[in-house]
PDB file of C-alpha atoms in Angstrom:
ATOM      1  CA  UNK A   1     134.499 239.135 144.085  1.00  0.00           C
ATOM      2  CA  UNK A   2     135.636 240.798 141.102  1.00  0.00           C
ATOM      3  CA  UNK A   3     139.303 238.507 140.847  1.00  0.00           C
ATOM      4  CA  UNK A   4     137.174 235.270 141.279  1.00  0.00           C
ATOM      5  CA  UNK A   5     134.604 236.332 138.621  1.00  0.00           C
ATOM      6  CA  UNK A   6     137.655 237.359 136.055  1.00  0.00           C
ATOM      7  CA  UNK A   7     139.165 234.001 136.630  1.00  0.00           C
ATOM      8  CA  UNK A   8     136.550 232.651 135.789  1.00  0.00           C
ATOM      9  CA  UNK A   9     135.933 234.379 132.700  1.00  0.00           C
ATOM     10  CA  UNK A  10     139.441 233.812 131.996  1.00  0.00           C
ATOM     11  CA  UNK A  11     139.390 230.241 132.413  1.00  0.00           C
ATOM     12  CA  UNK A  12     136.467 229.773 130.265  1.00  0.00           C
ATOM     13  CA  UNK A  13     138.205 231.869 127.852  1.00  0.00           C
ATOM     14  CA  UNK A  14     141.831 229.495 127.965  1.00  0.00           C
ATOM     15  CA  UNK A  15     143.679 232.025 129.122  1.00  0.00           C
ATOM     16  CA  UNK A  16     144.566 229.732 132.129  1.00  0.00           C
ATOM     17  CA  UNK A  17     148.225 231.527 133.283  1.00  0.00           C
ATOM     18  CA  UNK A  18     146.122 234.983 133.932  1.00  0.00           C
ATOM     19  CA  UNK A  19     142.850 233.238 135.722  1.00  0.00           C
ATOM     20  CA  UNK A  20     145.381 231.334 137.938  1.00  0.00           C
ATOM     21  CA  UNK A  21     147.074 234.535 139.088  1.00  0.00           C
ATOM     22  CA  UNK A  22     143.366 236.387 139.471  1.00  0.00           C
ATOM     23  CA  UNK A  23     142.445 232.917 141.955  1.00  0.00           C
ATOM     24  CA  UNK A  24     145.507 234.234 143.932  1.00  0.00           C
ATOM     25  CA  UNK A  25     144.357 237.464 144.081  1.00  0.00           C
ATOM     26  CA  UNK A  26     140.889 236.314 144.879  1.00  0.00           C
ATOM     27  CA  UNK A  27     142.313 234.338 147.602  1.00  0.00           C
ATOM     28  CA  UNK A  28     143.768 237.561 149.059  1.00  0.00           C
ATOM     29  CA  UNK A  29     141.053 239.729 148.588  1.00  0.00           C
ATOM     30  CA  UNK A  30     138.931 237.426 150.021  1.00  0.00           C
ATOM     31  CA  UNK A  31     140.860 236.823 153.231  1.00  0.00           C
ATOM     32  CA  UNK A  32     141.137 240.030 153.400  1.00  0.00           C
ATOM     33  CA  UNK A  33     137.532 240.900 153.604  1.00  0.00           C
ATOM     34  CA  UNK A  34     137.130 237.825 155.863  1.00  0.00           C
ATOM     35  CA  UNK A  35     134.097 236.969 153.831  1.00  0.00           C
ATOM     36  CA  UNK A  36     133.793 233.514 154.594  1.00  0.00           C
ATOM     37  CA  UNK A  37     134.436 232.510 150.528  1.00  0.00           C
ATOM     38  CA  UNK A  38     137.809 231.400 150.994  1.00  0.00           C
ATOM     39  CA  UNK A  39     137.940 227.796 151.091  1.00  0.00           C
ATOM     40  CA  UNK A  40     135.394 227.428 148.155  1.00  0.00           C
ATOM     41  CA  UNK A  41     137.939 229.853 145.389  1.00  0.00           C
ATOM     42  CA  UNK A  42     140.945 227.917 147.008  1.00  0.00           C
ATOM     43  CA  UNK A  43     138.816 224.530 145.939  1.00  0.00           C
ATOM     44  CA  UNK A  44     137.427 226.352 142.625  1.00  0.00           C
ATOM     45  CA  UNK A  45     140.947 227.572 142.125  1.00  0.00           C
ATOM     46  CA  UNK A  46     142.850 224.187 142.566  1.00  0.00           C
ATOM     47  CA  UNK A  47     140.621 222.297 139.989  1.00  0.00           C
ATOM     48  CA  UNK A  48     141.323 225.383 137.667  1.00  0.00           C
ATOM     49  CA  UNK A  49     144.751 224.540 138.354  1.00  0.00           C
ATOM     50  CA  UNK A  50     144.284 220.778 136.958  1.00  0.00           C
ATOM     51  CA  UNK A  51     142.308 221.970 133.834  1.00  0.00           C
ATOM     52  CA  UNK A  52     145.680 224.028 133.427  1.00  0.00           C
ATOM     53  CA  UNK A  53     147.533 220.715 133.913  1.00  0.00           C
ATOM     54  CA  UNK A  54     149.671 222.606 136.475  1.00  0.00           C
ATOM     55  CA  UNK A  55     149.838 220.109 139.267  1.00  0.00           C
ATOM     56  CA  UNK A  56     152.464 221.913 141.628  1.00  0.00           C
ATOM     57  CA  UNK A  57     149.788 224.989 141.341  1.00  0.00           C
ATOM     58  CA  UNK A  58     146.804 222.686 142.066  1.00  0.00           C
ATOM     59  CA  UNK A  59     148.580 221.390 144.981  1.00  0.00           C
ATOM     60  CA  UNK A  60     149.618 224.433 146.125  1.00  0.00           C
ATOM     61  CA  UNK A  61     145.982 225.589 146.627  1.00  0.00           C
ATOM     62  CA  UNK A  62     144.482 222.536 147.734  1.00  0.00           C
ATOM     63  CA  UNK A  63     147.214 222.648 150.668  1.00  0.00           C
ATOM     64  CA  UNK A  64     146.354 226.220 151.549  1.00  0.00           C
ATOM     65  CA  UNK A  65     142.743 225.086 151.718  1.00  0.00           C
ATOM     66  CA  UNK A  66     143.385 222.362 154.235  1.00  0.00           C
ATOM     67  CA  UNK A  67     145.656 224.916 156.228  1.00  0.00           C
ATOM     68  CA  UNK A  68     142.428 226.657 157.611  1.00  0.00           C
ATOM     69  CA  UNK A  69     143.762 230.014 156.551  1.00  0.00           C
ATOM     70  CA  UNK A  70     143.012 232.999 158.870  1.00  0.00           C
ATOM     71  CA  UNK A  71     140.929 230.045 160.916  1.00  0.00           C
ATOM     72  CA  UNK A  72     138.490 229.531 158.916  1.00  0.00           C
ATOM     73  CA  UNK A  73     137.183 225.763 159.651  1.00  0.00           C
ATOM     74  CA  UNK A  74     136.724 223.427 156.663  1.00  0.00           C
ATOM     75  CA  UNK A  75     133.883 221.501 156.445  1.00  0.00           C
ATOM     76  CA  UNK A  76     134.315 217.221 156.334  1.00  0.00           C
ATOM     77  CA  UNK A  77     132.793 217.704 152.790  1.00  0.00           C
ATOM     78  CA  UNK A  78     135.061 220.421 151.736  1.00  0.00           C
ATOM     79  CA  UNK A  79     138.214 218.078 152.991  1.00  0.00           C
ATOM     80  CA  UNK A  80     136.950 215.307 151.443  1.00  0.00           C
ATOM     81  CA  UNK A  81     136.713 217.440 148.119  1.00  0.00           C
ATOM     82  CA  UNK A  82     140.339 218.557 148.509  1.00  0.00           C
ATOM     83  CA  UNK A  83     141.873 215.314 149.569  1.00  0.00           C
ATOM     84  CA  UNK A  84     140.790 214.124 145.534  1.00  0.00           C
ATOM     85  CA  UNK A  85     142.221 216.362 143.845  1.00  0.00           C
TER      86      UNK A  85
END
């Protein structure tokens, strides 16, 4: 929890290079712990990604979202969501 909550922070604060590594290591962490979050900081982390105006990086997390990682299901919704970006 603490990665997502610096990225965050950090992408509130502009510092968009740093908060888009901490969404990869909140993606890790989070897998990791198997705590059910991952999906929603991949999503969180792949519109950070288009505030950043990095497309490849937004793309890149949106497309590990929709690759059910460590088999988590995504919801319709949640695909839906992705699929926009």
């Amino acid at each position: 929890a603490a990665h997502h909550c610096l990225a965050v922070a950090q992408m509130q604060a502009g510092h968009h290079g740093a908060a888009l590594k901490s969404y990869d290591a909140a993606v890790a962490a989070s897998l990791a712990a198997a705590d059910g979050q991952t999906i929603a900081i991949l999503r969180q982390a792949a519109e950070a990604a288009m505030i950043a105006e990095r497309p490849a990086d937004a793309e890149r997390f949106a497309s590990q979202a929709l690759a059910t990682p460590g088999g988590i299901e995504v919801s319709a919704r949640a695909r839906a969501d992705l699929l926009l970006l």
